[in-house]
Amino acid sequence: MSSRDVNLTDGELLKPMLVLAVPIVLSQMMQVAYNLADTFWVGRVGREAVAALSFSWPLVFLMISVGGGFTVAGTVLVAQNKGAGNDDQVDHVAGQTIAVAFSVLGWFLSPHLLPLIGTTPGTVVHELSVEYTRTIFVGVFFMFGFFIFQALLRGWGDTRTPMYLMALGVALNVVLDPFLILGFQGNPLFGLVGLDGLQSALYAATGFSGMGVQGAAVATVVSRGIGAVVGFYLLFSGSVGIELSPRDLVLQRETVERIVRIGAPSSVEQSTRALGVTAMTALVAFSVLGWFLSPHLLPLIGTTPGTVVHELSVEYTRTIFVGV
């Protein structure tokens, strides 16, 4: 049974649920593969680069969560109309969901939001974090385009096609990461396959030594973008059940209100979880110095009470509490 042929109104439950759920689970696992690939290759750049990713991801996660709530509305409305047999309304709702997708002002806000998470303006980690986050925000249309395609197809009952596109995106990201991050100088991939001579020739011809952390963001945006383009082509061609036309993208107040009414609570719920991750990152960033210093300061506190430098003990204690 193909997930595109699933009918949850036939009475049988277990088999259709598995057919729909397994591709979604695999897609979620492949989503993790994006981050693993980025971390693996960025780790070759240096500790500051990995730290920059750690600070950037909560902000990117927050962006995805806010928009993800509205893709839930698309899934719900498409599923409702398909179940009712209103195929024309399915196309209309799908088009409205795409038109409502928004671009975030992250390019301008990133330098101001990242210090709230724990970066220090003027440091290498802060600059790399801003670089990565801004690049991701530049490609936010493609990011949301891909998520919207997934949501609409899942509402239609097709979970395999989004999974295949996710696999394509992960494969592209894995291929692009080493070249965009490390370029053609000191790239261990060439040595691994015995092509050091080719690496030298490519570097001599291009002078490209990689984009570092920004290269990871570019690879993610490009791979998501290609997935979004393919997804939109499938939607407009009608080959996946939903067939869009330009008139479906013309906003209608009633449909937009339904999308917002259904999507806003989900958006708040998902963004709350993302804010929790962001707050945890900030707490860790601000507390790690105290965790490091406290074992070294405790012996000093223990030796100072009852001496002429009792005031120093108080200062040590204050230092620990401020750090923690």
PDB file of C-alpha atoms in Angstrom:
ATOM      1  CA  MET A   1       0.000   0.000   0.000  1.00  0.00           C
ATOM      2  CA  SER A   2       1.340   3.406  -0.978  1.00  0.00           C
ATOM      3  CA  SER A   3       0.891   6.222   1.527  1.00  0.00           C
ATOM      4  CA  ARG A   4      -0.743   8.184  -1.269  1.00  0.00           C
ATOM      5  CA  ASP A   5      -3.488   5.563  -1.468  1.00  0.00           C
ATOM      6  CA  VAL A   6      -4.217   5.489   2.265  1.00  0.00           C
ATOM      7  CA  ASN A   7      -7.847   5.995   3.264  1.00  0.00           C
ATOM      8  CA  LEU A   8      -8.330   6.358   7.013  1.00  0.00           C
ATOM      9  CA  THR A   9     -12.123   6.206   6.662  1.00  0.00           C
ATOM     10  CA  ASP A  10     -12.211   2.556   5.489  1.00  0.00           C
ATOM     11  CA  GLY A  11     -12.269   1.154   9.014  1.00  0.00           C
ATOM     12  CA  GLU A  12      -8.834  -0.498   9.147  1.00  0.00           C
ATOM     13  CA  LEU A  13      -6.489   1.521  11.368  1.00  0.00           C
ATOM     14  CA  LEU A  14      -3.149  -0.154  12.128  1.00  0.00           C
ATOM     15  CA  LYS A  15      -1.843  -0.696   8.605  1.00  0.00           C
ATOM     16  CA  PRO A  16      -2.715   2.806   7.310  1.00  0.00           C
ATOM     17  CA  MET A  17      -1.229   4.354  10.440  1.00  0.00           C
ATOM     18  CA  LEU A  18       2.045   2.479   9.939  1.00  0.00           C
ATOM     19  CA  VAL A  19       2.142   3.345   6.242  1.00  0.00           C
ATOM     20  CA  LEU A  20       1.759   7.027   7.110  1.00  0.00           C
ATOM     21  CA  ALA A  21       3.917   7.095  10.238  1.00  0.00           C
ATOM     22  CA  VAL A  22       7.051   5.199   9.192  1.00  0.00           C
ATOM     23  CA  PRO A  23       8.061   7.683   6.447  1.00  0.00           C
ATOM     24  CA  ILE A  24       7.486  10.581   8.887  1.00  0.00           C
ATOM     25  CA  VAL A  25       9.743   8.944  11.493  1.00  0.00           C
ATOM     26  CA  LEU A  26      12.435   8.338   8.879  1.00  0.00           C
ATOM     27  CA  SER A  27      12.124  11.960   7.725  1.00  0.00           C
ATOM     28  CA  GLN A  28      12.671  13.161  11.294  1.00  0.00           C
ATOM     29  CA  MET A  29      15.766  10.982  11.568  1.00  0.00           C
ATOM     30  CA  MET A  30      17.087  12.422   8.319  1.00  0.00           C
ATOM     31  CA  GLN A  31      16.478  15.924   9.700  1.00  0.00           C
ATOM     32  CA  VAL A  32      18.988  15.074  12.435  1.00  0.00           C
ATOM     33  CA  ALA A  33      21.418  13.977   9.703  1.00  0.00           C
ATOM     34  CA  TYR A  34      21.538  17.599   8.472  1.00  0.00           C
ATOM     35  CA  ASN A  35      22.896  18.766  11.820  1.00  0.00           C
ATOM     36  CA  LEU A  36      25.250  15.813  12.198  1.00  0.00           C
ATOM     37  CA  ALA A  37      26.815  16.441   8.792  1.00  0.00           C
ATOM     38  CA  ASP A  38      27.261  20.142   9.557  1.00  0.00           C
ATOM     39  CA  THR A  39      28.842  19.429  12.946  1.00  0.00           C
ATOM     40  CA  PHE A  40      31.177  16.760  11.547  1.00  0.00           C
ATOM     41  CA  TRP A  41      32.694  19.009   8.898  1.00  0.00           C
ATOM     42  CA  VAL A  42      32.558  22.258  10.866  1.00  0.00           C
ATOM     43  CA  GLY A  43      34.505  20.437  13.578  1.00  0.00           C
ATOM     44  CA  ARG A  44      37.434  20.381  11.139  1.00  0.00           C
ATOM     45  CA  VAL A  45      37.448  24.185  11.150  1.00  0.00           C
ATOM     46  CA  GLY A  46      37.934  24.620  14.902  1.00  0.00           C
ATOM     47  CA  ARG A  47      36.307  24.820  18.319  1.00  0.00           C
ATOM     48  CA  GLU A  48      35.024  28.344  17.744  1.00  0.00           C
ATOM     49  CA  ALA A  49      33.172  27.159  14.642  1.00  0.00           C
ATOM     50  CA  VAL A  50      31.432  24.341  16.530  1.00  0.00           C
ATOM     51  CA  ALA A  51      30.541  26.764  19.337  1.00  0.00           C
ATOM     52  CA  ALA A  52      29.037  29.118  16.748  1.00  0.00           C
ATOM     53  CA  LEU A  53      26.746  26.332  15.508  1.00  0.00           C
ATOM     54  CA  SER A  54      25.692  25.583  19.087  1.00  0.00           C
ATOM     55  CA  PHE A  55      24.631  29.196  19.619  1.00  0.00           C
ATOM     56  CA  SER A  56      22.970  29.534  16.201  1.00  0.00           C
ATOM     57  CA  TRP A  57      20.808  26.423  16.217  1.00  0.00           C
ATOM     58  CA  PRO A  58      18.411  27.517  19.014  1.00  0.00           C
ATOM     59  CA  LEU A  59      17.646  30.701  17.068  1.00  0.00           C
ATOM     60  CA  VAL A  60      17.135  28.772  13.827  1.00  0.00           C
ATOM     61  CA  PHE A  61      14.990  26.245  15.721  1.00  0.00           C
ATOM     62  CA  LEU A  62      12.846  29.099  17.013  1.00  0.00           C
ATOM     63  CA  MET A  63      12.354  30.415  13.466  1.00  0.00           C
ATOM     64  CA  ILE A  64      11.364  26.970  12.203  1.00  0.00           C
ATOM     65  CA  SER A  65       8.983  26.476  15.134  1.00  0.00           C
ATOM     66  CA  VAL A  66       7.134  29.751  14.568  1.00  0.00           C
ATOM     67  CA  GLY A  67       6.600  28.967  10.893  1.00  0.00           C
ATOM     68  CA  GLY A  68       5.983  25.292  11.571  1.00  0.00           C
ATOM     69  CA  GLY A  69       2.805  26.085  13.462  1.00  0.00           C
ATOM     70  CA  PHE A  70       1.240  27.526  10.334  1.00  0.00           C
ATOM     71  CA  THR A  71       2.246  24.514   8.248  1.00  0.00           C
ATOM     72  CA  VAL A  72       0.217  22.464  10.748  1.00  0.00           C
ATOM     73  CA  ALA A  73      -2.808  24.512   9.695  1.00  0.00           C
ATOM     74  CA  GLY A  74      -2.140  23.534   6.093  1.00  0.00           C
ATOM     75  CA  THR A  75      -1.956  19.859   7.035  1.00  0.00           C
ATOM     76  CA  VAL A  76      -5.227  20.042   8.983  1.00  0.00           C
ATOM     77  CA  LEU A  77      -7.193  21.938   6.336  1.00  0.00           C
ATOM     78  CA  VAL A  78      -5.956  19.775   3.457  1.00  0.00           C
ATOM     79  CA  ALA A  79      -6.804  16.610   5.415  1.00  0.00           C
ATOM     80  CA  GLN A  80     -10.279  17.920   6.310  1.00  0.00           C
ATOM     81  CA  ASN A  81     -11.121  18.838   2.732  1.00  0.00           C
ATOM     82  CA  LYS A  82      -9.736  15.611   1.318  1.00  0.00           C
ATOM     83  CA  GLY A  83     -11.802  13.612   3.816  1.00  0.00           C
ATOM     84  CA  ALA A  84     -14.887  15.572   2.759  1.00  0.00           C
ATOM     85  CA  GLY A  85     -14.108  14.995  -0.922  1.00  0.00           C
ATOM     86  CA  ASN A  86     -13.602  18.715  -1.641  1.00  0.00           C
ATOM     87  CA  ASP A  87     -10.609  18.355  -3.976  1.00  0.00           C
ATOM     88  CA  ASP A  88     -11.002  21.865  -5.413  1.00  0.00           C
ATOM     89  CA  GLN A  89     -10.919  23.310  -1.906  1.00  0.00           C
ATOM     90  CA  VAL A  90      -7.783  21.246  -1.174  1.00  0.00           C
ATOM     91  CA  ASP A  91      -5.937  23.015  -3.986  1.00  0.00           C
ATOM     92  CA  HIS A  92      -7.164  26.400  -2.775  1.00  0.00           C
ATOM     93  CA  VAL A  93      -6.125  25.809   0.851  1.00  0.00           C
ATOM     94  CA  ALA A  94      -2.713  24.543  -0.228  1.00  0.00           C
ATOM     95  CA  GLY A  95      -2.143  27.666  -2.289  1.00  0.00           C
ATOM     96  CA  GLN A  96      -3.250  29.933   0.544  1.00  0.00           C
ATOM     97  CA  THR A  97      -0.846  28.239   2.978  1.00  0.00           C
ATOM     98  CA  ILE A  98       2.079  28.868   0.635  1.00  0.00           C
ATOM     99  CA  ALA A  99       1.104  32.508   0.167  1.00  0.00           C
ATOM    100  CA  VAL A 100       0.904  33.082   3.935  1.00  0.00           C
ATOM    101  CA  ALA A 101       4.470  31.818   4.508  1.00  0.00           C
ATOM    102  CA  PHE A 102       6.537  34.713   5.833  1.00  0.00           C
ATOM    103  CA  SER A 103      10.129  35.844   5.752  1.00  0.00           C
ATOM    104  CA  VAL A 104      11.758  36.599   9.097  1.00  0.00           C
ATOM    105  CA  LEU A 105      13.741  39.725   9.888  1.00  0.00           C
ATOM    106  CA  GLY A 106      16.510  37.522  11.202  1.00  0.00           C
ATOM    107  CA  TRP A 107      19.167  39.184   9.061  1.00  0.00           C
ATOM    108  CA  PHE A 108      18.777  42.364  11.083  1.00  0.00           C
ATOM    109  CA  LEU A 109      17.928  40.784  14.429  1.00  0.00           C
ATOM    110  CA  SER A 110      20.630  38.094  14.602  1.00  0.00           C
ATOM    111  CA  PRO A 111      23.440  40.328  15.971  1.00  0.00           C
ATOM    112  CA  HIS A 112      21.083  41.506  18.738  1.00  0.00           C
ATOM    113  CA  LEU A 113      19.458  38.166  19.578  1.00  0.00           C
ATOM    114  CA  LEU A 114      22.590  36.016  19.742  1.00  0.00           C
ATOM    115  CA  PRO A 115      24.093  37.907  22.729  1.00  0.00           C
ATOM    116  CA  LEU A 116      20.905  37.049  24.648  1.00  0.00           C
ATOM    117  CA  ILE A 117      21.765  33.386  24.136  1.00  0.00           C
ATOM    118  CA  GLY A 118      25.306  33.864  25.400  1.00  0.00           C
ATOM    119  CA  THR A 119      27.620  35.096  22.651  1.00  0.00           C
ATOM    120  CA  THR A 120      29.895  38.050  23.336  1.00  0.00           C
ATOM    121  CA  PRO A 121      29.876  40.750  20.627  1.00  0.00           C
ATOM    122  CA  GLY A 122      33.308  41.259  19.134  1.00  0.00           C
ATOM    123  CA  THR A 123      34.442  37.671  19.670  1.00  0.00           C
ATOM    124  CA  VAL A 124      35.131  35.127  16.935  1.00  0.00           C
ATOM    125  CA  VAL A 125      32.284  32.896  18.127  1.00  0.00           C
ATOM    126  CA  HIS A 126      29.780  35.771  17.951  1.00  0.00           C
ATOM    127  CA  GLU A 127      30.846  36.782  14.446  1.00  0.00           C
ATOM    128  CA  LEU A 128      30.670  33.191  13.196  1.00  0.00           C
ATOM    129  CA  SER A 129      27.250  32.732  14.812  1.00  0.00           C
ATOM    130  CA  VAL A 130      25.915  35.871  13.120  1.00  0.00           C
ATOM    131  CA  GLU A 131      27.379  34.702   9.808  1.00  0.00           C
ATOM    132  CA  TYR A 132      25.700  31.301  10.015  1.00  0.00           C
ATOM    133  CA  THR A 133      22.337  32.565  11.278  1.00  0.00           C
ATOM    134  CA  ARG A 134      22.086  35.352   8.717  1.00  0.00           C
ATOM    135  CA  THR A 135      22.805  32.952   5.862  1.00  0.00           C
ATOM    136  CA  ILE A 136      20.062  30.612   7.082  1.00  0.00           C
ATOM    137  CA  PHE A 137      17.611  33.519   7.332  1.00  0.00           C
ATOM    138  CA  VAL A 138      18.445  34.601   3.766  1.00  0.00           C
ATOM    139  CA  GLY A 139      17.185  31.204   2.619  1.00  0.00           C
ATOM    140  CA  VAL A 140      14.140  31.202   4.888  1.00  0.00           C
ATOM    141  CA  PHE A 141      11.741  31.144   1.910  1.00  0.00           C
ATOM    142  CA  PHE A 142      13.263  27.882   0.688  1.00  0.00           C
ATOM    143  CA  MET A 143      13.323  26.463   4.211  1.00  0.00           C
ATOM    144  CA  PHE A 144       9.619  27.162   4.737  1.00  0.00           C
ATOM    145  CA  GLY A 145       8.811  26.161   1.168  1.00  0.00           C
ATOM    146  CA  PHE A 146      10.178  22.708   1.863  1.00  0.00           C
ATOM    147  CA  PHE A 147       8.327  22.436   5.189  1.00  0.00           C
ATOM    148  CA  ILE A 148       5.072  23.586   3.584  1.00  0.00           C
ATOM    149  CA  PHE A 149       5.397  20.972   0.851  1.00  0.00           C
ATOM    150  CA  GLN A 150       5.881  18.308   3.526  1.00  0.00           C
ATOM    151  CA  ALA A 151       2.881  19.515   5.524  1.00  0.00           C
ATOM    152  CA  LEU A 152       0.511  19.694   2.555  1.00  0.00           C
ATOM    153  CA  LEU A 153       1.434  16.253   1.243  1.00  0.00           C
ATOM    154  CA  ARG A 154       1.049  14.748   4.709  1.00  0.00           C
ATOM    155  CA  GLY A 155      -2.406  16.285   4.944  1.00  0.00           C
ATOM    156  CA  TRP A 156      -3.210  14.688   1.595  1.00  0.00           C
ATOM    157  CA  GLY A 157      -2.066  11.329   2.965  1.00  0.00           C
ATOM    158  CA  ASP A 158       1.234  11.065   1.092  1.00  0.00           C
ATOM    159  CA  THR A 159       4.175  10.797   3.493  1.00  0.00           C
ATOM    160  CA  ARG A 160       6.570   8.957   1.188  1.00  0.00           C
ATOM    161  CA  THR A 161       7.135  11.735  -1.348  1.00  0.00           C
ATOM    162  CA  PRO A 162       8.272  14.207   1.353  1.00  0.00           C
ATOM    163  CA  MET A 163      10.546  11.478   2.730  1.00  0.00           C
ATOM    164  CA  TYR A 164      12.167  10.985  -0.685  1.00  0.00           C
ATOM    165  CA  LEU A 165      12.715  14.726  -1.029  1.00  0.00           C
ATOM    166  CA  MET A 166      14.180  14.850   2.478  1.00  0.00           C
ATOM    167  CA  ALA A 167      16.586  12.055   1.522  1.00  0.00           C
ATOM    168  CA  LEU A 168      17.583  14.038  -1.575  1.00  0.00           C
ATOM    169  CA  GLY A 169      18.206  17.121   0.557  1.00  0.00           C
ATOM    170  CA  VAL A 170      20.323  15.219   3.090  1.00  0.00           C
ATOM    171  CA  ALA A 171      22.390  13.647   0.302  1.00  0.00           C
ATOM    172  CA  LEU A 172      23.009  17.060  -1.279  1.00  0.00           C
ATOM    173  CA  ASN A 173      23.931  18.538   2.097  1.00  0.00           C
ATOM    174  CA  VAL A 174      26.397  15.727   2.825  1.00  0.00           C
ATOM    175  CA  VAL A 175      28.031  16.205  -0.582  1.00  0.00           C
ATOM    176  CA  LEU A 176      28.183  20.018  -0.410  1.00  0.00           C
ATOM    177  CA  ASP A 177      29.343  20.360   3.215  1.00  0.00           C
ATOM    178  CA  PRO A 178      33.006  19.310   2.868  1.00  0.00           C
ATOM    179  CA  PHE A 179      33.563  21.443  -0.232  1.00  0.00           C
ATOM    180  CA  LEU A 180      31.771  24.596   0.935  1.00  0.00           C
ATOM    181  CA  ILE A 181      33.128  24.418   4.496  1.00  0.00           C
ATOM    182  CA  LEU A 182      36.749  23.399   3.807  1.00  0.00           C
ATOM    183  CA  GLY A 183      37.192  24.164   0.117  1.00  0.00           C
ATOM    184  CA  PHE A 184      40.222  22.783  -1.701  1.00  0.00           C
ATOM    185  CA  GLN A 185      42.858  23.364   0.948  1.00  0.00           C
ATOM    186  CA  GLY A 186      43.444  20.971   3.826  1.00  0.00           C
ATOM    187  CA  ASN A 187      40.259  19.061   3.034  1.00  0.00           C
ATOM    188  CA  PRO A 188      40.638  15.537   4.495  1.00  0.00           C
ATOM    189  CA  LEU A 189      38.043  14.184   2.073  1.00  0.00           C
ATOM    190  CA  PHE A 190      40.515  14.353  -0.820  1.00  0.00           C
ATOM    191  CA  GLY A 191      43.172  12.541   1.203  1.00  0.00           C
ATOM    192  CA  LEU A 192      40.644   9.899   2.220  1.00  0.00           C
ATOM    193  CA  VAL A 193      39.970   8.978  -1.414  1.00  0.00           C
ATOM    194  CA  GLY A 194      43.587   9.467  -2.529  1.00  0.00           C
ATOM    195  CA  LEU A 195      42.991  12.616  -4.575  1.00  0.00           C
ATOM    196  CA  ASP A 196      45.420  15.050  -2.943  1.00  0.00           C
ATOM    197  CA  GLY A 197      46.776  15.936  -6.382  1.00  0.00           C
ATOM    198  CA  LEU A 198      43.291  16.913  -7.576  1.00  0.00           C
ATOM    199  CA  GLN A 199      42.824  19.061  -4.465  1.00  0.00           C
ATOM    200  CA  SER A 200      46.056  20.941  -5.181  1.00  0.00           C
ATOM    201  CA  ALA A 201      45.038  21.470  -8.795  1.00  0.00           C
ATOM    202  CA  LEU A 202      41.586  22.743  -7.841  1.00  0.00           C
ATOM    203  CA  TYR A 203      43.036  25.118  -5.256  1.00  0.00           C
ATOM    204  CA  ALA A 204      45.569  26.427  -7.759  1.00  0.00           C
ATOM    205  CA  ALA A 205      42.766  27.024 -10.267  1.00  0.00           C
ATOM    206  CA  THR A 206      40.208  28.570  -7.905  1.00  0.00           C
ATOM    207  CA  GLY A 207      42.016  29.652  -4.739  1.00  0.00           C
ATOM    208  CA  PHE A 208      38.930  28.513  -2.834  1.00  0.00           C
ATOM    209  CA  SER A 209      39.806  27.538   0.743  1.00  0.00           C
ATOM    210  CA  GLY A 210      36.245  27.147   1.994  1.00  0.00           C
ATOM    211  CA  MET A 211      33.654  29.342   3.684  1.00  0.00           C
ATOM    212  CA  GLY A 212      33.894  27.809   7.145  1.00  0.00           C
ATOM    213  CA  VAL A 213      30.723  27.989   9.223  1.00  0.00           C
ATOM    214  CA  GLN A 214      28.938  29.999   6.546  1.00  0.00           C
ATOM    215  CA  GLY A 215      29.570  27.144   4.113  1.00  0.00           C
ATOM    216  CA  ALA A 216      27.477  24.850   6.310  1.00  0.00           C
ATOM    217  CA  ALA A 217      24.599  27.334   6.160  1.00  0.00           C
ATOM    218  CA  VAL A 218      24.928  27.714   2.381  1.00  0.00           C
ATOM    219  CA  ALA A 219      24.885  23.926   1.938  1.00  0.00           C
ATOM    220  CA  THR A 220      21.721  23.682   4.044  1.00  0.00           C
ATOM    221  CA  VAL A 221      19.955  26.486   2.165  1.00  0.00           C
ATOM    222  CA  VAL A 222      20.918  25.112  -1.267  1.00  0.00           C
ATOM    223  CA  SER A 223      19.829  21.563  -0.435  1.00  0.00           C
ATOM    224  CA  ARG A 224      16.546  22.788   1.078  1.00  0.00           C
ATOM    225  CA  GLY A 225      16.049  25.121  -1.867  1.00  0.00           C
ATOM    226  CA  ILE A 226      16.389  22.347  -4.416  1.00  0.00           C
ATOM    227  CA  GLY A 227      13.935  20.264  -2.396  1.00  0.00           C
ATOM    228  CA  ALA A 228      11.479  23.191  -2.295  1.00  0.00           C
ATOM    229  CA  VAL A 229      11.729  23.786  -6.053  1.00  0.00           C
ATOM    230  CA  VAL A 230      11.112  20.119  -6.803  1.00  0.00           C
ATOM    231  CA  GLY A 231       8.238  20.093  -4.310  1.00  0.00           C
ATOM    232  CA  PHE A 232       6.545  23.143  -5.830  1.00  0.00           C
ATOM    233  CA  TYR A 233       6.963  21.641  -9.301  1.00  0.00           C
ATOM    234  CA  LEU A 234       5.154  18.508  -8.120  1.00  0.00           C
ATOM    235  CA  LEU A 235       2.374  20.593  -6.555  1.00  0.00           C
ATOM    236  CA  PHE A 236       1.795  22.694  -9.668  1.00  0.00           C
ATOM    237  CA  SER A 237       2.056  19.709 -12.024  1.00  0.00           C
ATOM    238  CA  GLY A 238      -0.642  17.802 -10.146  1.00  0.00           C
ATOM    239  CA  SER A 239       1.436  14.623 -10.051  1.00  0.00           C
ATOM    240  CA  VAL A 240       1.055  14.231  -6.267  1.00  0.00           C
ATOM    241  CA  GLY A 241      -2.729  14.607  -6.012  1.00  0.00           C
ATOM    242  CA  ILE A 242      -2.772  18.331  -5.223  1.00  0.00           C
ATOM    243  CA  GLU A 243      -2.736  20.520  -8.332  1.00  0.00           C
ATOM    244  CA  LEU A 244      -2.099  24.204  -7.770  1.00  0.00           C
ATOM    245  CA  SER A 245      -2.725  27.069 -10.150  1.00  0.00           C
ATOM    246  CA  PRO A 246      -1.764  30.756  -9.834  1.00  0.00           C
ATOM    247  CA  ARG A 247      -5.323  31.657  -8.778  1.00  0.00           C
ATOM    248  CA  ASP A 248      -4.936  29.443  -5.701  1.00  0.00           C
ATOM    249  CA  LEU A 249      -2.183  31.782  -4.474  1.00  0.00           C
ATOM    250  CA  VAL A 250      -4.479  34.811  -4.398  1.00  0.00           C
ATOM    251  CA  LEU A 251      -5.142  35.469  -0.724  1.00  0.00           C
ATOM    252  CA  GLN A 252      -8.732  35.225   0.497  1.00  0.00           C
ATOM    253  CA  ARG A 253      -9.545  36.611   3.905  1.00  0.00           C
ATOM    254  CA  GLU A 254     -11.719  33.731   5.077  1.00  0.00           C
ATOM    255  CA  THR A 255      -9.114  31.074   4.279  1.00  0.00           C
ATOM    256  CA  VAL A 256      -6.260  33.102   5.750  1.00  0.00           C
ATOM    257  CA  GLU A 257      -8.253  33.581   8.964  1.00  0.00           C
ATOM    258  CA  ARG A 258      -8.776  29.817   9.205  1.00  0.00           C
ATOM    259  CA  ILE A 259      -5.062  29.200   8.686  1.00  0.00           C
ATOM    260  CA  VAL A 260      -4.162  31.718  11.391  1.00  0.00           C
ATOM    261  CA  ARG A 261      -6.860  30.433  13.770  1.00  0.00           C
ATOM    262  CA  ILE A 262      -5.600  26.861  13.494  1.00  0.00           C
ATOM    263  CA  GLY A 263      -1.913  27.631  13.081  1.00  0.00           C
ATOM    264  CA  ALA A 264      -1.385  30.298  15.750  1.00  0.00           C
ATOM    265  CA  PRO A 265      -1.841  28.006  18.799  1.00  0.00           C
ATOM    266  CA  SER A 266       0.450  25.397  17.259  1.00  0.00           C
ATOM    267  CA  SER A 267       2.976  28.104  16.433  1.00  0.00           C
ATOM    268  CA  VAL A 268       2.929  29.340  20.035  1.00  0.00           C
ATOM    269  CA  GLU A 269       3.283  25.782  21.363  1.00  0.00           C
ATOM    270  CA  GLN A 270       6.220  24.945  19.098  1.00  0.00           C
ATOM    271  CA  SER A 271       7.952  28.275  19.633  1.00  0.00           C
ATOM    272  CA  THR A 272       7.596  27.842  23.416  1.00  0.00           C
ATOM    273  CA  ARG A 273       9.590  24.635  23.184  1.00  0.00           C
ATOM    274  CA  ALA A 274      12.157  26.413  21.028  1.00  0.00           C
ATOM    275  CA  LEU A 275      12.363  29.246  23.550  1.00  0.00           C
ATOM    276  CA  GLY A 276      13.021  26.634  26.223  1.00  0.00           C
ATOM    277  CA  VAL A 277      15.992  25.328  24.256  1.00  0.00           C
ATOM    278  CA  THR A 278      17.188  28.895  23.699  1.00  0.00           C
ATOM    279  CA  ALA A 279      16.893  29.727  27.399  1.00  0.00           C
ATOM    280  CA  MET A 280      18.750  26.547  28.330  1.00  0.00           C
ATOM    281  CA  THR A 281      21.570  27.454  25.941  1.00  0.00           C
ATOM    282  CA  ALA A 282      21.795  30.903  27.494  1.00  0.00           C
ATOM    283  CA  LEU A 283      21.866  29.461  31.024  1.00  0.00           C
ATOM    284  CA  VAL A 284      24.627  27.035  30.107  1.00  0.00           C
ATOM    285  CA  ALA A 285      26.631  29.782  28.408  1.00  0.00           C
ATOM    286  CA  PHE A 286      26.397  32.109  31.392  1.00  0.00           C
ATOM    287  CA  SER A 287      26.934  29.365  33.991  1.00  0.00           C
ATOM    288  CA  VAL A 288      29.823  27.415  32.526  1.00  0.00           C
ATOM    289  CA  LEU A 289      32.411  29.833  33.914  1.00  0.00           C
ATOM    290  CA  GLY A 290      31.029  29.394  37.425  1.00  0.00           C
ATOM    291  CA  TRP A 291      31.071  25.609  37.057  1.00  0.00           C
ATOM    292  CA  PHE A 292      34.695  25.795  36.013  1.00  0.00           C
ATOM    293  CA  LEU A 293      35.802  28.202  38.751  1.00  0.00           C
ATOM    294  CA  SER A 294      33.910  26.809  41.737  1.00  0.00           C
ATOM    295  CA  PRO A 295      36.162  23.749  42.376  1.00  0.00           C
ATOM    296  CA  HIS A 296      39.187  26.050  42.361  1.00  0.00           C
ATOM    297  CA  LEU A 297      37.627  28.728  44.560  1.00  0.00           C
ATOM    298  CA  LEU A 298      36.239  26.409  47.242  1.00  0.00           C
ATOM    299  CA  PRO A 299      39.689  25.653  48.753  1.00  0.00           C
ATOM    300  CA  LEU A 300      40.346  29.383  48.920  1.00  0.00           C
ATOM    301  CA  ILE A 301      37.095  29.948  50.794  1.00  0.00           C
ATOM    302  CA  GLY A 302      37.934  27.160  53.203  1.00  0.00           C
ATOM    303  CA  THR A 303      41.280  28.679  54.150  1.00  0.00           C
ATOM    304  CA  THR A 304      40.221  32.291  54.646  1.00  0.00           C
ATOM    305  CA  PRO A 305      37.547  32.285  57.428  1.00  0.00           C
ATOM    306  CA  GLY A 306      38.987  33.317  60.810  1.00  0.00           C
ATOM    307  CA  THR A 307      41.950  35.047  59.224  1.00  0.00           C
ATOM    308  CA  VAL A 308      42.712  38.687  58.695  1.00  0.00           C
ATOM    309  CA  VAL A 309      41.476  38.322  55.138  1.00  0.00           C
ATOM    310  CA  HIS A 310      37.959  37.183  56.063  1.00  0.00           C
ATOM    311  CA  GLU A 311      36.612  39.760  53.633  1.00  0.00           C
ATOM    312  CA  LEU A 312      38.372  37.856  50.859  1.00  0.00           C
ATOM    313  CA  SER A 313      36.302  34.770  51.701  1.00  0.00           C
ATOM    314  CA  VAL A 314      33.143  36.794  51.199  1.00  0.00           C
ATOM    315  CA  GLU A 315      34.393  38.021  47.842  1.00  0.00           C
ATOM    316  CA  TYR A 316      35.237  34.481  46.733  1.00  0.00           C
ATOM    317  CA  THR A 317      31.734  33.339  47.686  1.00  0.00           C
ATOM    318  CA  ARG A 318      30.124  36.209  45.804  1.00  0.00           C
ATOM    319  CA  THR A 319      32.222  35.373  42.761  1.00  0.00           C
ATOM    320  CA  ILE A 320      30.996  31.785  42.756  1.00  0.00           C
ATOM    321  CA  PHE A 321      27.322  32.788  43.064  1.00  0.00           C
ATOM    322  CA  VAL A 322      27.668  35.360  40.294  1.00  0.00           C
ATOM    323  CA  GLY A 323      29.273  32.750  38.051  1.00  0.00           C
ATOM    324  CA  VAL A 324      26.610  30.163  38.746  1.00  0.00           C
TER     325      VAL A 324
END
